[in-house]
């Protein structure tokens, strides 16, 4: 199973598309009605979609896998009805609702797109971090209903995987259910740094990074997109298997004043908290 895409609703699709294509490095991948699709350089037909709406929201977080993998998750959830999604790559799948209105979509991978050659553009999404008021409940749902495995638990977050990559989804404790951020996988540490330079040249300063995370050991640079959500360039995320010992909060304590392995980064917590609050789940009661 792989994280494939995130479907967003925002007010100014044109401005967001301009940022995503011209600055962030995604590639236009077609339209369906008023919805615009964007791909990375990897083999997913698209990795992000933007639909116009009066209030910004996360419509869904989408995973894809073989028909057998998708069917296994579907049966865990009582076999919800199959949907043929009108998106690039097509594919049949289903949706399930998490404990805090997170809408997870699973789609059978019926076709892969030819990868592109640009070494400095995002390849694909590699994780989505979700703010949850009850991370225990979200973790339990991801294990029992989505079939994911826990990789690490920190005092603040739960990291879960659906393949060998350390995490595809993580839950961060918050007073507000929303999208914390989405991370775009880059080819290398150099590609992350060149991407950060591209953002700086376009007038965007990082709100956190560059740095190297604890859980997952990936390098990172975080920015606030003009539409309000947080986007991350990342690379070198660790791969783990069944022999990986699930880390505990005790394993992931930083020395005073440090919030990543390098000790260089400072996080603009006020700005990031405000940006995290923008993208709430569409069906949140
Ligand atoms: Fe991240």
PDB file of N, CA, C and O in Angstrom, residues 41-71:
ATOM      1  N   UNK A  41       7.098  13.690  -9.935  1.00  0.00           N
ATOM      2  CA  UNK A  41       7.866  13.054 -11.006  1.00  0.00           C
ATOM      3  C   UNK A  41       7.796  11.531 -10.926  1.00  0.00           C
ATOM      4  O   UNK A  41       8.327  10.838 -11.779  1.00  0.00           O
ATOM      5  N   UNK A  42       7.148  10.993  -9.890  1.00  0.00           N
ATOM      6  CA  UNK A  42       7.039   9.543  -9.734  1.00  0.00           C
ATOM      7  C   UNK A  42       5.925   8.952 -10.582  1.00  0.00           C
ATOM      8  O   UNK A  42       5.424   9.596 -11.505  1.00  0.00           O
ATOM      9  N   UNK A  43       5.515   7.732 -10.246  1.00  0.00           N
ATOM     10  CA  UNK A  43       4.592   7.015 -11.129  1.00  0.00           C
ATOM     11  C   UNK A  43       3.121   7.131 -10.726  1.00  0.00           C
ATOM     12  O   UNK A  43       2.275   6.440 -11.278  1.00  0.00           O
ATOM     13  N   UNK A  44       2.804   7.994  -9.771  1.00  0.00           N
ATOM     14  CA  UNK A  44       1.390   8.217  -9.440  1.00  0.00           C
ATOM     15  C   UNK A  44       0.755   9.152 -10.474  1.00  0.00           C
ATOM     16  O   UNK A  44       1.357  10.170 -10.827  1.00  0.00           O
ATOM     17  N   UNK A  45      -0.467   8.849 -10.912  1.00  0.00           N
ATOM     18  CA  UNK A  45      -1.111   9.713 -11.910  1.00  0.00           C
ATOM     19  C   UNK A  45      -1.351  11.139 -11.403  1.00  0.00           C
ATOM     20  O   UNK A  45      -1.347  12.086 -12.173  1.00  0.00           O
ATOM     21  N   UNK A  46      -1.574  11.274 -10.097  1.00  0.00           N
ATOM     22  CA  UNK A  46      -1.596  12.610  -9.493  1.00  0.00           C
ATOM     23  C   UNK A  46      -1.347  12.440  -7.998  1.00  0.00           C
ATOM     24  O   UNK A  46      -1.524  11.344  -7.446  1.00  0.00           O
ATOM     25  N   UNK A  47      -0.916  13.510  -7.327  1.00  0.00           N
ATOM     26  CA  UNK A  47      -0.638  13.410  -5.897  1.00  0.00           C
ATOM     27  C   UNK A  47      -1.376  14.479  -5.087  1.00  0.00           C
ATOM     28  O   UNK A  47      -1.434  14.396  -3.874  1.00  0.00           O
ATOM     29  N   UNK A  48      -1.931  15.472  -5.786  1.00  0.00           N
ATOM     30  CA  UNK A  48      -2.657  16.542  -5.089  1.00  0.00           C
ATOM     31  C   UNK A  48      -3.763  17.038  -6.003  1.00  0.00           C
ATOM     32  O   UNK A  48      -3.547  17.179  -7.205  1.00  0.00           O
ATOM     33  N   UNK A  49      -4.940  17.279  -5.440  1.00  0.00           N
ATOM     34  CA  UNK A  49      -5.995  17.909  -6.244  1.00  0.00           C
ATOM     35  C   UNK A  49      -6.557  19.098  -5.485  1.00  0.00           C
ATOM     36  O   UNK A  49      -6.563  19.128  -4.247  1.00  0.00           O
ATOM     37  N   UNK A  50      -7.008  20.075  -6.259  1.00  0.00           N
ATOM     38  CA  UNK A  50      -7.600  21.296  -5.706  1.00  0.00           C
ATOM     39  C   UNK A  50      -8.983  21.482  -6.306  1.00  0.00           C
ATOM     40  O   UNK A  50      -9.126  21.541  -7.532  1.00  0.00           O
ATOM     41  N   UNK A  51      -9.978  21.548  -5.449  1.00  0.00           N
ATOM     42  CA  UNK A  51     -11.333  21.872  -5.895  1.00  0.00           C
ATOM     43  C   UNK A  51     -11.723  23.192  -5.260  1.00  0.00           C
ATOM     44  O   UNK A  51     -11.293  23.512  -4.144  1.00  0.00           O
ATOM     45  N   UNK A  52     -12.536  23.970  -5.963  1.00  0.00           N
ATOM     46  CA  UNK A  52     -12.928  25.287  -5.447  1.00  0.00           C
ATOM     47  C   UNK A  52     -14.047  25.129  -4.423  1.00  0.00           C
ATOM     48  O   UNK A  52     -14.997  24.378  -4.626  1.00  0.00           O
ATOM     49  N   UNK A  53     -13.901  25.835  -3.307  1.00  0.00           N
ATOM     50  CA  UNK A  53     -14.939  25.823  -2.271  1.00  0.00           C
ATOM     51  C   UNK A  53     -14.843  27.112  -1.476  1.00  0.00           C
ATOM     52  O   UNK A  53     -13.777  27.742  -1.426  1.00  0.00           O
ATOM     53  N   UNK A  54     -15.929  27.513  -0.851  1.00  0.00           N
ATOM     54  CA  UNK A  54     -15.912  28.770  -0.115  1.00  0.00           C
ATOM     55  C   UNK A  54     -15.038  28.663   1.136  1.00  0.00           C
ATOM     56  O   UNK A  54     -14.390  29.629   1.538  1.00  0.00           O
ATOM     57  N   UNK A  55     -15.008  27.475   1.756  1.00  0.00           N
ATOM     58  CA  UNK A  55     -14.182  27.276   2.953  1.00  0.00           C
ATOM     59  C   UNK A  55     -13.117  26.227   2.654  1.00  0.00           C
ATOM     60  O   UNK A  55     -13.423  25.188   2.070  1.00  0.00           O
ATOM     61  N   UNK A  56     -11.858  26.491   3.057  1.00  0.00           N
ATOM     62  CA  UNK A  56     -10.817  25.504   2.804  1.00  0.00           C
ATOM     63  C   UNK A  56     -11.063  24.235   3.618  1.00  0.00           C
ATOM     64  O   UNK A  56     -11.570  24.303   4.743  1.00  0.00           O
ATOM     65  N   UNK A  57     -10.727  23.075   3.054  1.00  0.00           N
ATOM     66  CA  UNK A  57     -10.957  21.806   3.751  1.00  0.00           C
ATOM     67  C   UNK A  57     -10.136  20.693   3.113  1.00  0.00           C
ATOM     68  O   UNK A  57      -9.706  20.798   1.969  1.00  0.00           O
ATOM     69  N   UNK A  58      -9.937  19.639   3.906  1.00  0.00           N
ATOM     70  CA  UNK A  58      -9.348  18.406   3.391  1.00  0.00           C
ATOM     71  C   UNK A  58     -10.503  17.485   3.034  1.00  0.00           C
ATOM     72  O   UNK A  58     -11.290  17.111   3.906  1.00  0.00           O
ATOM     73  N   UNK A  59     -10.627  17.125   1.765  1.00  0.00           N
ATOM     74  CA  UNK A  59     -11.703  16.223   1.365  1.00  0.00           C
ATOM     75  C   UNK A  59     -11.323  14.775   1.644  1.00  0.00           C
ATOM     76  O   UNK A  59     -12.149  13.989   2.116  1.00  0.00           O
ATOM     77  N   UNK A  60     -10.078  14.398   1.357  1.00  0.00           N
ATOM     78  CA  UNK A  60      -9.668  13.003   1.596  1.00  0.00           C
ATOM     79  C   UNK A  60      -8.158  12.858   1.554  1.00  0.00           C
ATOM     80  O   UNK A  60      -7.449  13.691   0.997  1.00  0.00           O
ATOM     81  N   UNK A  61      -7.714  11.768   2.181  1.00  0.00           N
ATOM     82  CA  UNK A  61      -6.327  11.311   2.094  1.00  0.00           C
ATOM     83  C   UNK A  61      -6.398   9.948   1.423  1.00  0.00           C
ATOM     84  O   UNK A  61      -7.132   9.064   1.880  1.00  0.00           O
ATOM     85  N   UNK A  62      -5.668   9.796   0.313  1.00  0.00           N
ATOM     86  CA  UNK A  62      -5.862   8.612  -0.539  1.00  0.00           C
ATOM     87  C   UNK A  62      -4.634   7.709  -0.559  1.00  0.00           C
ATOM     88  O   UNK A  62      -3.506   8.185  -0.738  1.00  0.00           O
ATOM     89  N   UNK A  63      -4.885   6.430  -0.388  1.00  0.00           N
ATOM     90  CA  UNK A  63      -3.850   5.401  -0.492  1.00  0.00           C
ATOM     91  C   UNK A  63      -4.170   4.522  -1.693  1.00  0.00           C
ATOM     92  O   UNK A  63      -5.334   4.365  -2.065  1.00  0.00           O
ATOM     93  N   UNK A  64      -3.141   3.958  -2.294  1.00  0.00           N
ATOM     94  CA  UNK A  64      -3.391   3.039  -3.398  1.00  0.00           C
ATOM     95  C   UNK A  64      -2.540   1.794  -3.228  1.00  0.00           C
ATOM     96  O   UNK A  64      -1.493   1.807  -2.579  1.00  0.00           O
ATOM     97  N   UNK A  65      -3.027   0.727  -3.813  1.00  0.00           N
ATOM     98  CA  UNK A  65      -2.311  -0.543  -3.737  1.00  0.00           C
ATOM     99  C   UNK A  65      -2.855  -1.484  -4.779  1.00  0.00           C
ATOM    100  O   UNK A  65      -3.691  -1.113  -5.609  1.00  0.00           O
ATOM    101  N   UNK A  66      -2.382  -2.720  -4.724  1.00  0.00           N
ATOM    102  CA  UNK A  66      -2.891  -3.717  -5.659  1.00  0.00           C
ATOM    103  C   UNK A  66      -4.364  -3.975  -5.338  1.00  0.00           C
ATOM    104  O   UNK A  66      -4.817  -3.713  -4.217  1.00  0.00           O
ATOM    105  N   UNK A  67      -5.133  -4.484  -6.301  1.00  0.00           N
ATOM    106  CA  UNK A  67      -6.541  -4.803  -6.010  1.00  0.00           C
ATOM    107  C   UNK A  67      -6.681  -5.706  -4.781  1.00  0.00           C
ATOM    108  O   UNK A  67      -7.604  -5.523  -3.983  1.00  0.00           O
ATOM    109  N   UNK A  68      -5.751  -6.613  -4.583  1.00  0.00           N
ATOM    110  CA  UNK A  68      -5.820  -7.518  -3.422  1.00  0.00           C
ATOM    111  C   UNK A  68      -5.592  -6.751  -2.124  1.00  0.00           C
ATOM    112  O   UNK A  68      -6.300  -6.966  -1.128  1.00  0.00           O
ATOM    113  N   UNK A  69      -4.607  -5.847  -2.127  1.00  0.00           N
ATOM    114  CA  UNK A  69      -4.334  -5.064  -0.914  1.00  0.00           C
ATOM    115  C   UNK A  69      -5.535  -4.184  -0.557  1.00  0.00           C
ATOM    116  O   UNK A  69      -5.922  -4.074   0.606  1.00  0.00           O
ATOM    117  N   UNK A  70      -6.110  -3.562  -1.577  1.00  0.00           N
ATOM    118  CA  UNK A  70      -7.254  -2.683  -1.336  1.00  0.00           C
ATOM    119  C   UNK A  70      -8.450  -3.492  -0.846  1.00  0.00           C
ATOM    120  O   UNK A  70      -9.170  -3.080   0.070  1.00  0.00           O
ATOM    121  N   UNK A  71      -8.630  -4.676  -1.405  1.00  0.00           N
ATOM    122  CA  UNK A  71      -9.753  -5.518  -0.983  1.00  0.00           C
ATOM    123  C   UNK A  71      -9.584  -5.969   0.470  1.00  0.00           C
ATOM    124  O   UNK A  71     -10.567  -6.079   1.213  1.00  0.00           O
TER     125      UNK A  71
END
